[in-house]
Amino acid sequence: MNDTKKGKLNIVGIGPGNEEYITPASLRAIQEAEIVIGYSTYIKLVQHLLSDKQIIRTGMTEEIRRAQLAIEESKKGKIVSIISSGDAGVYGMASLIFQVLEEMGWKKSDDPEIHIYPGITAINACASLIGAPLGHDFCSISLSDLLTPWPIIRKRIELAAQADFVIGFYNPASGRRQKQIVEAKEIIEQYRPGTTPVALIKSAYRERQHIIISDLDHFLDYEIGMLTTVIVGSTNTRFFEGYIYTPRGYTNKYNIIEGTVKSGQKPGISLNLDAIGGKND
Ligand code: SAH
């Protein structure tokens, strides 16, 4: 390590948008910064921590400039924190910063030092508001085709649907971009029944939080926008008392009320498929 290294770039996830859901580590990373950079909405969320700091607010479409600025300023020896909503590594600024660093020929021993602080990403925040939809295998897919070709996104939806993953759709729609979620529904319908649980969670943990629990046949009857995450259940996901959850297979092996092992099964070893009789829970 180079002792003269001074510049530090913190890449900070601040969670879904409520101070209670920012980790203490992320808060400290913001507090120690001399310069804080972020999209205006997120800067506003942590405004009260920023009184003595230089703040660089940039608009939504200026991500590349924001990443360059964060690197330039921290290279000069400053502590810079660049903030993203949710987790900065999930459709956020972290990977863009690495891409800019790579193109600049940055080496790990160079300024700035990089620190990454995880945050609660939208799919986790949203899941917590509707039950336990992510109790078994899931994936996330961004429906934004601004930077990714639509045929690639389509293929991912198709294969995720076929593989029966619970799917969390980020960036499902915007004012101008509405057809992707319609097409996503058409693809998923080929693999899952219309009664499959679907939840629309808008502005989770923010003032305008709004939750709709629906199903594959009906979820497009509701408004879906830029602040919504859409969670589509697998064929195992079910409704229960206003919640949605995806079982993890316990009842394949155990009688869960009695706490006993089902006949033909053993704890700690692979499921005996003959004994479950083709039913997977
Ligand atoms: N880095 C962010 C994701 C940015 S992509 C994260 O980890 O959460 C932007 C998309 O994230 C939005 O279109 C929406 O689908 C989702 N999103 C972000 N914050 C959200 C919130 N509070 N409630 C619901 N969805 C949210």
Tab-separated table of C-alpha atoms and ligand atoms in Angstrom:
chain	number	residue	atom	x	y	z
A	1	MET	CA	0.000	0.000	0.000
A	2	ASN	CA	1.111	3.500	-0.766
A	3	ASP	CA	1.350	5.621	2.441
A	4	THR	CA	0.941	8.887	0.612
A	5	LYS	CA	-2.487	7.836	-0.589
A	6	LYS	CA	-5.058	10.326	0.716
A	7	GLY	CA	-7.995	10.500	-1.603
A	8	LYS	CA	-10.954	8.373	-0.688
A	9	LEU	CA	-14.068	7.613	-2.660
A	10	ASN	CA	-16.999	6.164	-0.729
A	11	ILE	CA	-19.698	4.604	-2.875
A	12	VAL	CA	-22.700	4.618	-0.602
A	13	GLY	CA	-26.071	2.899	-0.804
A	14	ILE	CA	-28.630	4.773	1.283
A	15	GLY	CA	-31.522	2.317	1.184
A	16	PRO	CA	-35.031	2.841	-0.127
A	17	GLY	CA	-35.575	6.369	1.139
A	18	ASN	CA	-36.111	6.646	4.872
A	19	GLU	CA	-33.346	7.375	7.328
A	20	GLU	CA	-34.279	4.398	9.509
A	21	TYR	CA	-33.229	2.107	6.685
A	22	ILE	CA	-29.788	3.594	6.073
A	23	THR	CA	-27.101	1.498	7.740
A	24	PRO	CA	-24.948	3.160	10.426
A	25	ALA	CA	-21.911	2.449	8.206
A	26	SER	CA	-23.445	4.334	5.268
A	27	LEU	CA	-24.350	7.249	7.546
A	28	ARG	CA	-20.762	7.424	8.798
A	29	ALA	CA	-19.468	7.323	5.230
A	30	ILE	CA	-21.638	10.338	4.404
A	31	GLN	CA	-20.663	12.121	7.611
A	32	GLU	CA	-16.922	11.762	7.046
A	33	ALA	CA	-17.100	13.168	3.508
A	34	GLU	CA	-15.928	16.620	2.496
A	35	ILE	CA	-17.864	16.390	-0.763
A	36	VAL	CA	-21.150	14.558	-1.311
A	37	ILE	CA	-22.333	13.833	-4.828
A	38	GLY	CA	-25.710	12.482	-5.870
A	39	TYR	CA	-28.919	12.837	-7.755
A	40	SER	CA	-30.963	15.658	-6.195
A	41	THR	CA	-33.748	13.452	-4.808
A	42	TYR	CA	-31.272	11.351	-2.833
A	43	ILE	CA	-29.303	14.370	-1.656
A	44	LYS	CA	-32.579	15.683	-0.249
A	45	LEU	CA	-33.067	12.485	1.755
A	46	VAL	CA	-29.834	13.057	3.670
A	47	GLN	CA	-29.830	16.865	3.537
A	48	HIS	CA	-29.786	17.205	7.320
A	49	LEU	CA	-26.370	15.482	7.463
A	50	LEU	CA	-24.771	17.773	4.942
A	51	SER	CA	-24.638	21.236	6.503
A	52	ASP	CA	-20.831	21.535	6.532
A	53	LYS	CA	-20.152	19.825	3.214
A	54	GLN	CA	-19.748	20.701	-0.393
A	55	ILE	CA	-22.677	19.200	-2.262
A	56	ILE	CA	-22.666	18.385	-5.945
A	57	ARG	CA	-26.161	17.678	-7.224
A	58	THR	CA	-26.596	16.416	-10.701
A	59	GLY	CA	-29.574	15.357	-12.772
A	60	MET	CA	-30.693	11.874	-13.642
A	61	THR	CA	-29.041	11.678	-17.063
A	62	GLU	CA	-25.653	12.919	-15.917
A	63	GLU	CA	-24.387	9.727	-14.341
A	64	ILE	CA	-21.139	9.593	-16.306
A	65	ARG	CA	-20.281	13.159	-15.367
A	66	ARG	CA	-21.124	12.387	-11.748
A	67	ALA	CA	-18.806	9.349	-11.710
A	68	GLN	CA	-15.981	11.353	-13.318
A	69	LEU	CA	-16.417	14.195	-10.853
A	70	ALA	CA	-16.349	11.816	-7.889
A	71	ILE	CA	-13.094	10.302	-9.140
A	72	GLU	CA	-11.476	13.645	-10.027
A	73	GLU	CA	-12.263	15.201	-6.647
A	74	SER	CA	-11.156	12.200	-4.595
A	75	LYS	CA	-7.960	11.886	-6.641
A	76	LYS	CA	-7.066	15.395	-5.445
A	77	GLY	CA	-6.963	14.046	-1.869
A	78	LYS	CA	-10.504	14.752	-0.745
A	79	ILE	CA	-12.934	12.360	0.943
A	80	VAL	CA	-15.843	12.091	-1.475
A	81	SER	CA	-19.060	10.145	-0.935
A	82	ILE	CA	-21.204	9.406	-3.948
A	83	ILE	CA	-24.669	8.265	-2.991
A	84	SER	CA	-27.163	5.995	-4.734
A	85	SER	CA	-30.598	4.945	-3.560
A	86	GLY	CA	-30.978	1.340	-2.446
A	87	ASP	CA	-27.683	-0.434	-3.005
A	88	ALA	CA	-25.141	1.463	-5.106
A	89	GLY	CA	-24.088	-1.784	-6.753
A	90	VAL	CA	-27.592	-2.683	-7.973
A	91	TYR	CA	-28.401	-0.693	-11.121
A	92	GLY	CA	-26.515	2.102	-9.361
A	93	MET	CA	-23.326	4.135	-9.556
A	94	ALA	CA	-20.803	1.542	-8.328
A	95	SER	CA	-20.292	-0.350	-11.575
A	96	LEU	CA	-20.114	2.842	-13.622
A	97	ILE	CA	-17.362	4.118	-11.323
A	98	PHE	CA	-15.388	0.920	-11.889
A	99	GLN	CA	-15.892	1.277	-15.628
A	100	VAL	CA	-14.587	4.853	-15.596
A	101	LEU	CA	-11.635	3.784	-13.386
A	102	GLU	CA	-10.820	0.946	-15.783
A	103	GLU	CA	-10.895	3.216	-18.815
A	104	MET	CA	-8.623	5.673	-16.986
A	105	GLY	CA	-6.080	2.918	-16.320
A	106	TRP	CA	-6.475	3.252	-12.498
A	107	LYS	CA	-4.471	0.798	-10.386
A	108	LYS	CA	-5.451	-0.352	-6.910
A	109	SER	CA	-2.409	1.396	-5.412
A	110	ASP	CA	-3.458	4.737	-6.987
A	111	ASP	CA	-5.621	7.477	-5.547
A	112	PRO	CA	-8.466	7.317	-4.745
A	113	GLU	CA	-9.000	4.492	-2.310
A	114	ILE	CA	-12.398	2.925	-3.000
A	115	HIS	CA	-14.879	1.912	-0.271
A	116	ILE	CA	-18.289	0.474	-1.006
A	117	TYR	CA	-21.130	0.601	1.523
A	118	PRO	CA	-24.073	-1.710	0.849
A	119	GLY	CA	-27.647	-0.507	1.155
A	120	ILE	CA	-31.054	-2.152	1.253
A	121	THR	CA	-31.976	-2.578	-2.391
A	122	ALA	CA	-35.519	-2.029	-3.684
A	123	ILE	CA	-36.346	-5.697	-4.111
A	124	ASN	CA	-35.576	-6.371	-0.423
A	125	ALA	CA	-37.340	-3.269	0.826
A	126	CYS	CA	-40.393	-4.019	-1.329
A	127	ALA	CA	-40.481	-7.691	-0.385
A	128	SER	CA	-40.581	-6.781	3.302
A	129	LEU	CA	-43.777	-4.789	2.725
A	130	ILE	CA	-45.704	-7.674	1.185
A	131	GLY	CA	-44.579	-10.773	3.105
A	132	ALA	CA	-41.837	-13.179	2.053
A	133	PRO	CA	-41.970	-13.447	-1.736
A	134	LEU	CA	-38.207	-14.064	-1.981
A	135	GLY	CA	-38.218	-17.147	0.241
A	136	HIS	CA	-36.913	-19.259	-2.606
A	137	ASP	CA	-34.833	-18.606	-5.748
A	138	PHE	CA	-35.404	-15.226	-7.329
A	139	CYS	CA	-33.799	-12.851	-9.775
A	140	SER	CA	-34.081	-9.216	-10.710
A	141	ILE	CA	-34.497	-7.856	-14.203
A	142	SER	CA	-34.436	-4.199	-15.182
A	143	LEU	CA	-36.946	-3.418	-17.923
A	144	SER	CA	-35.090	-0.284	-18.959
A	145	ASP	CA	-33.925	-0.589	-22.554
A	146	LEU	CA	-32.140	2.764	-22.486
A	147	LEU	CA	-28.752	1.042	-22.176
A	148	THR	CA	-29.562	-2.641	-22.811
A	149	PRO	CA	-31.016	-4.010	-26.074
A	150	TRP	CA	-34.633	-5.120	-25.645
A	151	PRO	CA	-34.045	-8.577	-27.230
A	152	ILE	CA	-31.563	-9.376	-24.431
A	153	ILE	CA	-34.015	-8.286	-21.749
A	154	ARG	CA	-36.772	-10.329	-23.416
A	155	LYS	CA	-34.577	-13.415	-23.413
A	156	ARG	CA	-33.819	-13.005	-19.716
A	157	ILE	CA	-37.518	-12.691	-18.919
A	158	GLU	CA	-38.273	-15.765	-20.999
A	159	LEU	CA	-35.626	-17.921	-19.323
A	160	ALA	CA	-36.347	-16.639	-15.815
A	161	ALA	CA	-40.035	-17.385	-16.378
A	162	GLN	CA	-39.235	-20.844	-17.682
A	163	ALA	CA	-36.888	-21.574	-14.762
A	164	ASP	CA	-39.655	-20.532	-12.348
A	165	PHE	CA	-37.703	-17.795	-10.561
A	166	VAL	CA	-39.612	-15.207	-8.579
A	167	ILE	CA	-38.834	-12.076	-10.605
A	168	GLY	CA	-38.366	-8.530	-9.312
A	169	PHE	CA	-38.705	-6.011	-12.102
A	170	TYR	CA	-36.779	-2.786	-11.579
A	171	ASN	CA	-37.468	0.193	-13.876
A	172	PRO	CA	-40.721	-1.426	-15.041
A	173	ALA	CA	-42.070	1.647	-16.851
A	174	SER	CA	-41.792	5.395	-17.170
A	175	GLY	CA	-43.887	8.131	-18.749
A	176	ARG	CA	-42.566	7.302	-22.194
A	177	ARG	CA	-41.765	3.624	-21.688
A	178	GLN	CA	-44.868	1.510	-21.105
A	179	LYS	CA	-44.781	-1.442	-23.494
A	180	GLN	CA	-42.023	-3.491	-21.805
A	181	ILE	CA	-44.080	-4.553	-18.799
A	182	VAL	CA	-46.950	-5.547	-21.115
A	183	GLU	CA	-44.603	-7.750	-23.110
A	184	ALA	CA	-43.067	-9.151	-19.917
A	185	LYS	CA	-46.550	-10.216	-18.792
A	186	GLU	CA	-47.215	-11.927	-22.140
A	187	ILE	CA	-43.989	-13.918	-21.819
A	188	ILE	CA	-44.552	-14.960	-18.201
A	189	GLU	CA	-48.147	-16.015	-18.941
A	190	GLN	CA	-46.803	-18.781	-21.112
A	191	TYR	CA	-45.265	-20.412	-18.030
A	192	ARG	CA	-47.408	-19.415	-15.046
A	193	PRO	CA	-51.134	-19.347	-14.317
A	194	GLY	CA	-53.094	-16.080	-14.294
A	195	THR	CA	-53.611	-16.555	-10.551
A	196	THR	CA	-49.851	-16.173	-9.843
A	197	PRO	CA	-49.373	-13.490	-7.156
A	198	VAL	CA	-47.990	-10.157	-8.355
A	199	ALA	CA	-47.267	-7.130	-6.176
A	200	LEU	CA	-46.698	-3.538	-7.229
A	201	ILE	CA	-44.787	-1.578	-4.644
A	202	LYS	CA	-44.418	2.118	-5.258
A	203	SER	CA	-42.079	4.371	-3.261
A	204	ALA	CA	-41.327	1.802	-0.579
A	205	TYR	CA	-40.472	3.455	2.758
A	206	ARG	CA	-41.129	6.895	1.301
A	207	GLU	CA	-43.961	9.330	1.893
A	208	ARG	CA	-46.019	8.241	-1.091
A	209	GLN	CA	-45.650	4.509	-0.462
A	210	HIS	CA	-48.412	2.563	-2.216
A	211	ILE	CA	-48.855	-1.186	-2.378
A	212	ILE	CA	-51.067	-3.280	-4.622
A	213	ILE	CA	-51.395	-7.022	-4.269
A	214	SER	CA	-52.773	-8.500	-7.471
A	215	ASP	CA	-52.181	-11.413	-9.825
A	216	LEU	CA	-50.761	-12.055	-13.267
A	217	ASP	CA	-54.143	-11.648	-14.985
A	218	HIS	CA	-54.945	-8.288	-13.385
A	219	PHE	CA	-51.826	-6.345	-12.340
A	220	LEU	CA	-51.742	-4.258	-15.513
A	221	ASP	CA	-55.054	-2.686	-14.483
A	222	TYR	CA	-53.026	-0.543	-12.062
A	223	GLU	CA	-50.617	2.314	-12.599
A	224	ILE	CA	-46.962	1.302	-12.898
A	225	GLY	CA	-44.255	3.955	-13.072
A	226	MET	CA	-40.629	4.798	-12.404
A	227	LEU	CA	-40.977	4.505	-8.650
A	228	THR	CA	-42.554	1.061	-8.743
A	229	THR	CA	-40.968	-2.347	-8.301
A	230	VAL	CA	-43.026	-5.260	-9.624
A	231	ILE	CA	-42.600	-8.622	-7.909
A	232	VAL	CA	-43.983	-11.597	-9.835
A	233	GLY	CA	-44.305	-14.854	-7.900
A	234	SER	CA	-43.124	-18.284	-9.033
A	235	THR	CA	-45.597	-21.127	-9.477
A	236	ASN	CA	-45.055	-21.886	-5.769
A	237	THR	CA	-45.699	-18.351	-4.496
A	238	ARG	CA	-49.025	-18.004	-2.692
A	239	PHE	CA	-51.408	-15.569	-1.051
A	240	PHE	CA	-51.906	-15.804	2.697
A	241	GLU	CA	-53.866	-13.346	4.834
A	242	GLY	CA	-53.101	-10.383	2.618
A	243	TYR	CA	-49.457	-11.364	2.319
A	244	ILE	CA	-47.527	-13.078	-0.463
A	245	TYR	CA	-44.940	-15.704	0.340
A	246	THR	CA	-42.867	-18.337	-1.420
A	247	PRO	CA	-42.323	-21.543	0.554
A	248	ARG	CA	-38.848	-22.962	0.838
A	249	GLY	CA	-39.601	-26.635	0.724
A	250	TYR	CA	-39.912	-27.358	4.451
A	251	THR	CA	-43.189	-29.231	3.991
A	252	ASN	CA	-41.510	-31.521	1.459
A	253	LYS	CA	-39.587	-32.930	4.396
A	254	TYR	CA	-41.280	-32.004	7.663
A	255	ASN	CA	-44.705	-31.922	9.301
A	256	ILE	CA	-44.228	-28.351	10.440
A	257	ILE	CA	-46.849	-28.199	13.170
A	258	GLU	CA	-45.713	-31.434	14.807
A	259	GLY	CA	-42.030	-30.743	14.047
A	260	THR	CA	-41.572	-34.294	12.815
A	261	VAL	CA	-39.849	-35.671	9.727
A	262	LYS	CA	-42.103	-37.128	7.043
A	263	SER	CA	-41.824	-40.796	6.284
A	264	GLY	CA	-39.197	-41.590	3.667
A	265	GLN	CA	-37.244	-38.369	4.394
A	266	LYS	CA	-34.135	-37.672	6.479
A	267	PRO	CA	-32.880	-34.337	7.836
A	268	GLY	CA	-29.493	-33.238	6.501
A	269	ILE	CA	-29.603	-35.244	3.288
A	270	SER	CA	-31.095	-34.588	-0.152
A	271	LEU	CA	-34.861	-34.862	-0.534
A	272	ASN	CA	-36.150	-38.310	-1.356
A	273	LEU	CA	-38.061	-37.519	-4.541
A	274	ASP	CA	-40.048	-40.767	-4.545
A	275	ALA	CA	-41.541	-39.861	-1.177
A	276	ILE	CA	-42.786	-36.362	-2.166
A	277	GLY	CA	-44.885	-37.805	-4.988
A	278	GLY	CA	-44.174	-35.053	-7.503
A	279	LYS	CA	-45.532	-32.270	-5.273
A	280	ASN	CA	-43.021	-29.536	-4.575
A	281	ASP	CA	-43.745	-27.066	-1.756
B	1	SAH	N1	-29.900	1.200	-6.792
B	1	SAH	C1	-31.345	1.085	-6.623
B	1	SAH	C2	-32.071	0.765	-7.919
B	1	SAH	C3	-32.031	1.863	-8.954
B	1	SAH	S1	-32.970	1.465	-10.385
B	1	SAH	C4	-31.637	0.013	-5.570
B	1	SAH	O1	-30.730	-0.753	-5.209
B	1	SAH	O2	-32.781	-0.063	-5.118
B	1	SAH	C5	-34.456	2.357	-10.072
B	1	SAH	C6	-35.616	1.414	-9.845
B	1	SAH	O3	-35.498	0.849	-8.544
B	1	SAH	C7	-36.996	2.052	-9.873
B	1	SAH	O4	-37.494	2.156	-11.198
B	1	SAH	C8	-37.808	1.070	-9.046
B	1	SAH	O5	-38.147	-0.060	-9.839
B	1	SAH	C9	-36.795	0.615	-8.003
B	1	SAH	N2	-36.888	1.377	-6.725
B	1	SAH	C10	-35.929	2.142	-6.175
B	1	SAH	N3	-36.348	2.652	-4.989
B	1	SAH	C11	-37.588	2.164	-4.788
B	1	SAH	C12	-38.554	2.321	-3.740
B	1	SAH	N4	-38.303	3.077	-2.668
B	1	SAH	N5	-39.746	1.690	-3.862
B	1	SAH	C13	-40.010	0.907	-4.938
B	1	SAH	N6	-39.134	0.726	-5.948
B	1	SAH	C14	-37.953	1.353	-5.879
